[in-house]
CSV table of C-alpha atoms and ligand atoms in Angstrom, one decimal:
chain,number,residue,atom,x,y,z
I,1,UNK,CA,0.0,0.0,0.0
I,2,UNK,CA,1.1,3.1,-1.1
I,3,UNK,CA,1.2,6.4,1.7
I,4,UNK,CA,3.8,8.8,0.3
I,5,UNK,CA,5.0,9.8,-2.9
I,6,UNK,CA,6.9,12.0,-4.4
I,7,UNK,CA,7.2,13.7,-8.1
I,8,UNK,CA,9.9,15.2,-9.7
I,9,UNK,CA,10.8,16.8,-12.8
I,10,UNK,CA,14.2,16.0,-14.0
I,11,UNK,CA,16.1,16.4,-17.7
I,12,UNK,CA,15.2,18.8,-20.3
I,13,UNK,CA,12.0,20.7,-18.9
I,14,UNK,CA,8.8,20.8,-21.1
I,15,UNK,CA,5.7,22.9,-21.3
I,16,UNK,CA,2.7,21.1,-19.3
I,17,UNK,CA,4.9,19.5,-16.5
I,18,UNK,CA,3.4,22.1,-14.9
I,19,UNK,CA,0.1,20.3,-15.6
I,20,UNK,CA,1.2,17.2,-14.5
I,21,UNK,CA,2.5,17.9,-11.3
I,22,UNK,CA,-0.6,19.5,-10.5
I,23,UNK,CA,-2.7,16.5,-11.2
I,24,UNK,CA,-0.4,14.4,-9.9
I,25,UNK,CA,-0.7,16.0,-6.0
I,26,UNK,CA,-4.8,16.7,-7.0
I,27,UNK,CA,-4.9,13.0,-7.4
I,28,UNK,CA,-3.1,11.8,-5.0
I,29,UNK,CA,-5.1,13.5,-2.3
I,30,UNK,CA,-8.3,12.6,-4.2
I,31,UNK,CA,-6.6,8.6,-3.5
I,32,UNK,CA,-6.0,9.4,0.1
I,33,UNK,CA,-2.1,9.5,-0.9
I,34,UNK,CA,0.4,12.1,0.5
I,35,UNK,CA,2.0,14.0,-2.6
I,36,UNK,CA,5.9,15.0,-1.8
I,37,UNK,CA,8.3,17.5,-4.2
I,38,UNK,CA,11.3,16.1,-5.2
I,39,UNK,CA,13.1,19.6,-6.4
I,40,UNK,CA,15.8,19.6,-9.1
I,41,UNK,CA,15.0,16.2,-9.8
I,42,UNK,CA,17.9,13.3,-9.1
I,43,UNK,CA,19.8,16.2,-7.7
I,44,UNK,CA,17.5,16.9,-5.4
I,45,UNK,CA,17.2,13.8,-4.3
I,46,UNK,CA,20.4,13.1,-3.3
I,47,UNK,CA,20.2,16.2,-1.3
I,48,UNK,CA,17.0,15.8,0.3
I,49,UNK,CA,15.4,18.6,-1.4
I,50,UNK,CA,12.3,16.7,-0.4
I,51,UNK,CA,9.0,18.9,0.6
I,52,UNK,CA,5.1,17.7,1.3
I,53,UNK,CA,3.1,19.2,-1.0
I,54,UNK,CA,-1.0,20.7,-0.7
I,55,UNK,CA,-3.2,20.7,-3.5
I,56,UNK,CA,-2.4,25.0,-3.1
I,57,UNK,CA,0.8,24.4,-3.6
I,58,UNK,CA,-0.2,23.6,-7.3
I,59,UNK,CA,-2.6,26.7,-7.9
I,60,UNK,CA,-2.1,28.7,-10.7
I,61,UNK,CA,0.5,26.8,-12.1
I,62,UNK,CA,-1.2,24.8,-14.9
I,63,UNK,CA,-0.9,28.0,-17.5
I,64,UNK,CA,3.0,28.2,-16.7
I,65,UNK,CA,5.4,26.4,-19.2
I,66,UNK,CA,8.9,25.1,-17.6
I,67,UNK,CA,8.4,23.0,-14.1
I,68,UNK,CA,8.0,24.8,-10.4
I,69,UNK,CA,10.1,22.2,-9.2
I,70,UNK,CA,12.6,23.1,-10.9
I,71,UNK,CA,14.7,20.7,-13.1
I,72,UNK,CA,18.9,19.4,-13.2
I,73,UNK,CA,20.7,16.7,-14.3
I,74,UNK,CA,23.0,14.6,-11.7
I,75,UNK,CA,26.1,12.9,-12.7
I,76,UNK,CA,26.0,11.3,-9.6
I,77,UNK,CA,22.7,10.2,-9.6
I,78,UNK,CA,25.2,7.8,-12.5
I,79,UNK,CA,26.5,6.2,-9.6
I,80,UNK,CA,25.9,3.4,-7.0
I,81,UNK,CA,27.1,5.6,-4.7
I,82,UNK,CA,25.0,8.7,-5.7
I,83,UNK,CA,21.7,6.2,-6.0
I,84,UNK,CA,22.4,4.4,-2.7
I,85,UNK,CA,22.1,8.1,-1.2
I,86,UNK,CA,19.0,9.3,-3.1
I,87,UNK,CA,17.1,5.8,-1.9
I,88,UNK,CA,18.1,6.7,1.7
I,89,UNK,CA,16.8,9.8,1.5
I,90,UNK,CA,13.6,9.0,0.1
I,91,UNK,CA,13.7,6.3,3.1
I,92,UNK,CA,14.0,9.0,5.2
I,93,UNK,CA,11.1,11.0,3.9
I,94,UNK,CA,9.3,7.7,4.0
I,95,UNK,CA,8.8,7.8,0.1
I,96,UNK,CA,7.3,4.6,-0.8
I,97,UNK,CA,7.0,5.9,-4.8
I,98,UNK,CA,8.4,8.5,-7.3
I,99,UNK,CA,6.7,9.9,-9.8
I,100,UNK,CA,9.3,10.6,-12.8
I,101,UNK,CA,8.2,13.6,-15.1
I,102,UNK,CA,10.6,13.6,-17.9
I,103,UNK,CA,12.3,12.3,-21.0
I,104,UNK,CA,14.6,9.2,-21.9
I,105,UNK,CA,17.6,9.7,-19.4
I,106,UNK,CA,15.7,10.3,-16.4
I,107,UNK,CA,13.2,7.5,-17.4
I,108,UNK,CA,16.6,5.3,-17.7
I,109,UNK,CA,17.3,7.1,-14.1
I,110,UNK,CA,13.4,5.8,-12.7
I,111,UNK,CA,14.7,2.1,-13.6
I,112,UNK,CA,18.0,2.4,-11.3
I,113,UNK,CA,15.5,3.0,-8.7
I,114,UNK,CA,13.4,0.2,-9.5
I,115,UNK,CA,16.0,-1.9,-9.5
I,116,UNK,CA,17.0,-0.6,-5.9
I,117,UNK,CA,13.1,-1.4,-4.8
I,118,UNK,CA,11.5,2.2,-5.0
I,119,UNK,CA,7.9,2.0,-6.8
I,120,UNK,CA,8.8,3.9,-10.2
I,121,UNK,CA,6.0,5.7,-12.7
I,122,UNK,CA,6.9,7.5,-15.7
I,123,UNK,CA,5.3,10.3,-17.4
I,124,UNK,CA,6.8,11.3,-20.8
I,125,UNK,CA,7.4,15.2,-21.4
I,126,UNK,CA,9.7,15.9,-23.6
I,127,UNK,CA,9.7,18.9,-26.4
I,128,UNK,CA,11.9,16.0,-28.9
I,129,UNK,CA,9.1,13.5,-28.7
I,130,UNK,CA,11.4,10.6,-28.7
I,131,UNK,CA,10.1,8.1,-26.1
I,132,UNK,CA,8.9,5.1,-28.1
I,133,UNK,CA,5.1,3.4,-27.0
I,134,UNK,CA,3.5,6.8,-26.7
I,135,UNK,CA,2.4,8.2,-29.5
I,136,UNK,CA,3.0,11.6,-27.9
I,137,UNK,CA,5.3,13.1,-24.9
I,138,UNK,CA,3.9,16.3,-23.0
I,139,UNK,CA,6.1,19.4,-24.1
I,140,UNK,CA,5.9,18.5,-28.0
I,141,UNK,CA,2.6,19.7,-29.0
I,142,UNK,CA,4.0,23.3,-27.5
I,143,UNK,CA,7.1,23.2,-28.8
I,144,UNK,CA,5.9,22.4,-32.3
I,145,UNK,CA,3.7,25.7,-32.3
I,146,UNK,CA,6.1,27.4,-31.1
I,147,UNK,CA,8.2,26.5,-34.1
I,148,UNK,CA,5.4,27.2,-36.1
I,149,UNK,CA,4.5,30.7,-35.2
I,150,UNK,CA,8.3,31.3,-36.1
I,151,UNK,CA,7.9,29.7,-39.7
I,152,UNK,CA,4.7,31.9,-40.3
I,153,UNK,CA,6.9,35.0,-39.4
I,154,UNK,CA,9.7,34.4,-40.9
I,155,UNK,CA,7.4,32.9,-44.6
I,156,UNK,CA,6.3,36.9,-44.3
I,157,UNK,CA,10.4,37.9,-44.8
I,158,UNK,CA,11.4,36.0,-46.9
I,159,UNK,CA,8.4,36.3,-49.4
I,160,UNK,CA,8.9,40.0,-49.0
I,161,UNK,CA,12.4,39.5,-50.0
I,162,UNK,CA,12.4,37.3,-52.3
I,163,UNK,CA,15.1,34.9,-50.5
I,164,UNK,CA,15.7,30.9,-49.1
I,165,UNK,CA,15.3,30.7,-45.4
I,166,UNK,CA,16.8,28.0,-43.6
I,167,UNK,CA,14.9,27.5,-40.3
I,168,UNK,CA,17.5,25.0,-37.5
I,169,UNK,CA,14.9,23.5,-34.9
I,170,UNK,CA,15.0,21.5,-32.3
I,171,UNK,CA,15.8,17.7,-31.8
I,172,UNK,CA,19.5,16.5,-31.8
I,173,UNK,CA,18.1,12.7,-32.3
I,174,UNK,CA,14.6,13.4,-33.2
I,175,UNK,CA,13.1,15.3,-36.0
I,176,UNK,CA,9.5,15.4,-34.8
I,177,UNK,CA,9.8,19.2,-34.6
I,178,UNK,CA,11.2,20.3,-38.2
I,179,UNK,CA,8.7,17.5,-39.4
I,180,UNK,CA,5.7,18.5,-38.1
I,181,UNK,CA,6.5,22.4,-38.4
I,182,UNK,CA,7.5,21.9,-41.7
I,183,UNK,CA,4.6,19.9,-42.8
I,184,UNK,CA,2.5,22.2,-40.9
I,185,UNK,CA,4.4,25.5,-42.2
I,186,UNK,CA,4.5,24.7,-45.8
I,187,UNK,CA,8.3,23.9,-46.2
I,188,UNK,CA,10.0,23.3,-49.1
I,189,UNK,CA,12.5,20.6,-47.6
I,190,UNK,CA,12.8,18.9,-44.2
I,191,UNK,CA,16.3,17.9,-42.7
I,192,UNK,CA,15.8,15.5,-40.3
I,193,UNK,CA,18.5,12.7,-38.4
I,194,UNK,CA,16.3,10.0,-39.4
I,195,UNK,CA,16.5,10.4,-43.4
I,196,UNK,CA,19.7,11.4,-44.8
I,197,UNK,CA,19.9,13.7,-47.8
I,198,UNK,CA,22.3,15.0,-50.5
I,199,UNK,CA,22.0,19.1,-50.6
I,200,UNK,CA,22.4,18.8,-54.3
I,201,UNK,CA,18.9,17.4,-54.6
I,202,UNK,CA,17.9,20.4,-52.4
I,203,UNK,CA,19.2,22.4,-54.7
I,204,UNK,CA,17.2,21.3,-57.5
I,205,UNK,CA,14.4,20.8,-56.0
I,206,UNK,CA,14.3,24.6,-55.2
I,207,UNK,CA,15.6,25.5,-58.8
I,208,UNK,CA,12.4,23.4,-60.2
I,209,UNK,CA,10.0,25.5,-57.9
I,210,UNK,CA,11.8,28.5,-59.0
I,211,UNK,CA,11.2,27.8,-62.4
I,212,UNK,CA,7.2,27.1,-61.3
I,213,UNK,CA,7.5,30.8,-60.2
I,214,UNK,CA,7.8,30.2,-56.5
I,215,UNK,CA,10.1,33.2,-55.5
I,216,UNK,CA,10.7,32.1,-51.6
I,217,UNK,CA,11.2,29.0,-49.8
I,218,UNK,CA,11.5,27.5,-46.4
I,219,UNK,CA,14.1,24.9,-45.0
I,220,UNK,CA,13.5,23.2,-41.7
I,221,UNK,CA,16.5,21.4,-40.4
I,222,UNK,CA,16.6,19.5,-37.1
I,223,UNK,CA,19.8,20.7,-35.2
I,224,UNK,CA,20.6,16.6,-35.2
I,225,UNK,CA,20.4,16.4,-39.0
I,226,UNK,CA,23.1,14.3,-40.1
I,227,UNK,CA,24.3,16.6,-42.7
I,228,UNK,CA,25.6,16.0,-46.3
I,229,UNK,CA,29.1,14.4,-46.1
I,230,UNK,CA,29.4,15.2,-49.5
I,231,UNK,CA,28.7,19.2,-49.4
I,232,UNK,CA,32.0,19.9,-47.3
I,233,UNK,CA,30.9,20.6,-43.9
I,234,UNK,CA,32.6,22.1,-41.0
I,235,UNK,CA,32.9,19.8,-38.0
I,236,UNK,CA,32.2,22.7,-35.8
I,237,UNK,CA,29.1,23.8,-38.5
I,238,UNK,CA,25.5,22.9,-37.1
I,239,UNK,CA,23.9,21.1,-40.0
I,240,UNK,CA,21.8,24.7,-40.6
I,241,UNK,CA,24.8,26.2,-41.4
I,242,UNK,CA,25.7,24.0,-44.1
I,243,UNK,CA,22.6,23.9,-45.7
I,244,UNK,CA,22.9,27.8,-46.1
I,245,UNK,CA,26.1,27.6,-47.1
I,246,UNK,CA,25.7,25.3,-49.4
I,247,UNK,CA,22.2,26.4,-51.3
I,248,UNK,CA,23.7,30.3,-51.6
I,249,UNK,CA,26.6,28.8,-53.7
I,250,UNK,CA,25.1,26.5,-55.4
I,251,UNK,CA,22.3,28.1,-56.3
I,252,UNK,CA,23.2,32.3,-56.1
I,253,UNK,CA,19.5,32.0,-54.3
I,254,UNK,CA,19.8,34.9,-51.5
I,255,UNK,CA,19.4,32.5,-48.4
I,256,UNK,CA,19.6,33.1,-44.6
I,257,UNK,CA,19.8,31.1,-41.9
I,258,UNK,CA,17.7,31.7,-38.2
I,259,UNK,CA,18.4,29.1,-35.3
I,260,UNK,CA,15.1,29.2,-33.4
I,261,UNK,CA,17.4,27.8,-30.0
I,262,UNK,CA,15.9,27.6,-26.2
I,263,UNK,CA,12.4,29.7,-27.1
I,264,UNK,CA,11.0,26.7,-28.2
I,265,UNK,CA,11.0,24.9,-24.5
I,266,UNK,CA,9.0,27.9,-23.2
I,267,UNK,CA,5.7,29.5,-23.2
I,268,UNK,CA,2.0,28.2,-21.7
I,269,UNK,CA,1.3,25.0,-22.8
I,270,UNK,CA,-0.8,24.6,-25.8
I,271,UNK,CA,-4.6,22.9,-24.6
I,272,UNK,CA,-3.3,19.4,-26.0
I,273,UNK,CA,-0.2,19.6,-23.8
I,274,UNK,CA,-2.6,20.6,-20.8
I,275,UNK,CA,-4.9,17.8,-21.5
I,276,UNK,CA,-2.1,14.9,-22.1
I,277,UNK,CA,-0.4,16.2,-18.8
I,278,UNK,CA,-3.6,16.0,-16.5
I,279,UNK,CA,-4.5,12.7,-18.4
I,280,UNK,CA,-1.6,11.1,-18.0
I,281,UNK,CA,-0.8,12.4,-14.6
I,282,UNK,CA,-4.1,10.7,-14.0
I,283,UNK,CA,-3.5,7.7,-15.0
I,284,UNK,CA,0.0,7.3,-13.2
I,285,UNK,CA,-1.5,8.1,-9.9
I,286,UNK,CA,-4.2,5.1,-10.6
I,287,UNK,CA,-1.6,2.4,-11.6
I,288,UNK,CA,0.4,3.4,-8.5
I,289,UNK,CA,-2.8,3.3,-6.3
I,290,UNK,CA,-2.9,-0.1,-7.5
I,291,UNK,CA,0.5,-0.5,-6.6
I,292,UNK,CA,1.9,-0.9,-10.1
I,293,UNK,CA,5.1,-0.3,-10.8
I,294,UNK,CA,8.1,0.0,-13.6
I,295,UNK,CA,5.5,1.2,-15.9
I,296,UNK,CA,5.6,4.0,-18.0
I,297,UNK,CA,2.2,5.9,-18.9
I,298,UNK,CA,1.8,7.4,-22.4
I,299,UNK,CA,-1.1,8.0,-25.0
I,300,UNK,CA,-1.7,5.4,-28.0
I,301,UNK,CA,-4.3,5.6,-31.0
I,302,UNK,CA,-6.1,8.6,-29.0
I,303,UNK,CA,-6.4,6.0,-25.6
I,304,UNK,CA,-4.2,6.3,-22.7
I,305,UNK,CA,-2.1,2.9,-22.1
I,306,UNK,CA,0.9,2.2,-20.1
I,307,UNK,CA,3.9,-0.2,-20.7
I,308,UNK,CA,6.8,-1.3,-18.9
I,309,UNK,CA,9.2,1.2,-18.6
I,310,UNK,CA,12.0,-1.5,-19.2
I,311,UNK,CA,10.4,-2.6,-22.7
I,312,UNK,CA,9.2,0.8,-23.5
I,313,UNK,CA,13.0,2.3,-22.9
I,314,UNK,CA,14.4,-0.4,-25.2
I,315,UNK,CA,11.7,0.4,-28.5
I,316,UNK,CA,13.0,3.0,-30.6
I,317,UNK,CA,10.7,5.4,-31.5
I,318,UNK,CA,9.4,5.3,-35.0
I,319,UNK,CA,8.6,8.9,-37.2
I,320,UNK,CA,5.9,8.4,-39.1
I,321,UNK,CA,7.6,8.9,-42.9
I,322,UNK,CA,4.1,9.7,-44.6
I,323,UNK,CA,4.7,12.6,-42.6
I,324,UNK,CA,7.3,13.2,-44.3
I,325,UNK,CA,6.4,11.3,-48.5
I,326,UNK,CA,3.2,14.3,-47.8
I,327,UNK,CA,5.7,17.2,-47.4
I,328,UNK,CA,7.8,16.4,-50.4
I,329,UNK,CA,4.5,15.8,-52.8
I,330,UNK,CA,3.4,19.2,-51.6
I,331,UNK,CA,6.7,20.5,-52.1
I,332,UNK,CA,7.1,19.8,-55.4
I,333,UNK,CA,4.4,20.8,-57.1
W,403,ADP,P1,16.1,13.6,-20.3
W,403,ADP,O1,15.3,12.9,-19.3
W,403,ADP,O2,15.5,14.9,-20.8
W,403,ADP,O3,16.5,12.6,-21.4
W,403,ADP,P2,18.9,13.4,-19.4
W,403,ADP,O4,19.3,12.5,-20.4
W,403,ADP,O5,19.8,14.6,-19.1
W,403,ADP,O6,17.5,14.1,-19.6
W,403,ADP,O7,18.7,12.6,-18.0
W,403,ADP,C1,18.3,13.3,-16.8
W,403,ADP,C2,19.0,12.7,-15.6
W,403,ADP,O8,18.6,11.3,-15.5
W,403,ADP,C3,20.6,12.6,-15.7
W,403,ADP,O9,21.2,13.8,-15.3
W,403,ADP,C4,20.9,11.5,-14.7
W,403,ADP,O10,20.9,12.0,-13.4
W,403,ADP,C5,19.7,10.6,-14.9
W,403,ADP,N1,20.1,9.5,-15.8
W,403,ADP,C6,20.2,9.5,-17.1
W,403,ADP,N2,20.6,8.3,-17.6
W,403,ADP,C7,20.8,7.5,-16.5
W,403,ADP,C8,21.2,6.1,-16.4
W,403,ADP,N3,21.5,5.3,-17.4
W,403,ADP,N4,21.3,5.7,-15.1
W,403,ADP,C9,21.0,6.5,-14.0
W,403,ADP,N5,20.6,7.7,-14.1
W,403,ADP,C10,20.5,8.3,-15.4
């Protein structure tokens, strides 16, 4: 039976932890469970940065994008040493579960614990999107407008000006982002780690839609695009960069280059972030009022599901590539 628990937020923050927290300490009250903070995630943990928590505690806070408990990453969290310290400290607190809010590293982090006999639940929010199982992770839907609302700006400069934009998004591993935003934003070619490309074909593919009288174009790269080995890249050159580069040469095309960076982790969570949160904040707080454990919670074909964190950790997640067969048909005609 389960008394105590804590949440924390830990890894790269996300719009509509927020959310999440907040259901989970509503719900745990609502289950007759005592809801704890872990701050700064397994950093916090360590150092017994461990605080009850009051369904007030969580007012106002569902509007707010990044985490009110605050989020870090622990190298010594790595360590047996570090993770024999956190597990006496949540002994201490008389912890009997942790609720993990975050994306692949500190799901990897919620195993350890496992492992070491803590009750574990995982709730996916990350802006990248690359947790396999769950269709979606809470952060993405956010960060993707975000991106978007910067490709409908800058599509009003460059049509202006007649020029190539080249638009470096998020994802070092995961082109969700530039995918979605591009498909969403009209773009003329998509970057992304999963496909690789030859920036010759770029090229040409912009020439043709020249020639069909397009006079602008947008490039969405993932900042983890692999880059074209063949187009003379920099090492120290984000993929964006070479893509510029290499399109102004080749191609005498005016182009510039904007890296939208850190504003895309920000901002009040979009409704679909707010509702995934709460859903799957829900749904963690049942399975460990059940006493379930090692499970991660996620949202599959529009129905909320959970999986074993162990087998969930070891799928890789899969893009959808009509995503991105629809973007080059629209592309280039
Ligand atoms: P994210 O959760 O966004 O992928 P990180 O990869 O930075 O973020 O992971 C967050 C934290 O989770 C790390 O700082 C570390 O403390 C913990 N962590 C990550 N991987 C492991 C692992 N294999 N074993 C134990 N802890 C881990």
């Amino acid at each position: 039976m389960i008394r105590r628990i804590g949440v924390l937020t830990s890894g790269g923050d996300a719009p509509g932890m927020n959310a999440a927290i907040r259901t989970v300490v509503r719900t745990a009250i609502h289950f007759g469970i005592e809801p704890y903070a872990i701050y700064r995630g397994y950093h916090g943990m360590i150092r017994g940065e461990i605080e009850p928590m009051s369904s007030r505690s969580v007012s106002g806070i569902i509007q707010r994008g990044g985490t009110v408990l605050k989020s870090a990453r622990s190298q010594s969290f790595m360590t047996p040493e570090g993770r024999a310290k956190a597990v006496e400290q949540l002994k201490e607190h008389a912890i009997d579960a942790v609720v993990v809010i975050g994306g692949d590293g500190s799901f990897r982090g919620a195993l350890e614990l496992d492992k070491l006999g803590i009750k574990i639940i995982g709730i996916p929010g990350t802006i990248d999107n690359d947790i396999a199982c769950t269709d979606y992770c809470i952060g993405f839907d956010t960060a993707v407008n975000t991106a978007l609302d910067a490709v409908n700006k800058i599509r009003d400069t460059a049509s202006s000006h007649e020029r190539v934009y080249v638009i470096e998004v998020m994802g070092r591993h995961s082109g969700y982002i530039a995918l979605y935003s591009g498909l969403a934003g009209g773009a003329d070619a998509i970057l992304i780690p999963e496909v690789p490309y030859r920036l010759d074909e770029v090229c040409t593919k912009l020439e043709e839609a020249n020639a069909k009288g397009k006079t602008h174009s947008i490039i969405m790269v993932a900042e983890g695009a692999a880059g074209d080995p063949e187009a003379g890249r920099l090492p120290s050159d984000s993929p964006s960069v070479q893509v510029a580069n290499y399109v102004q040469e080749k191609t005498g095309y005016e182009t510039r280059m904007t890296i939208l960076g850190h504003i895309q982790r920000g901002g009040a969570p979009t409704v679909n972030d707010r509702l995934l949160a709460s859903r799957l904040a829900y749904h963690a707080m049942e399975l460990l009022h059940q006493g379930k454990t090692g499970k991660m919670v996620g949202e599959a074909d529009h129905k909320i599901k959970s999986w074993n964190l162990d087998y969930a950790l070891a799928q890789e997640k899969q893009l959808d590539l009509e995503y991105y067969h629809l973007a080059n048909i629209l592309a280039s005609i």
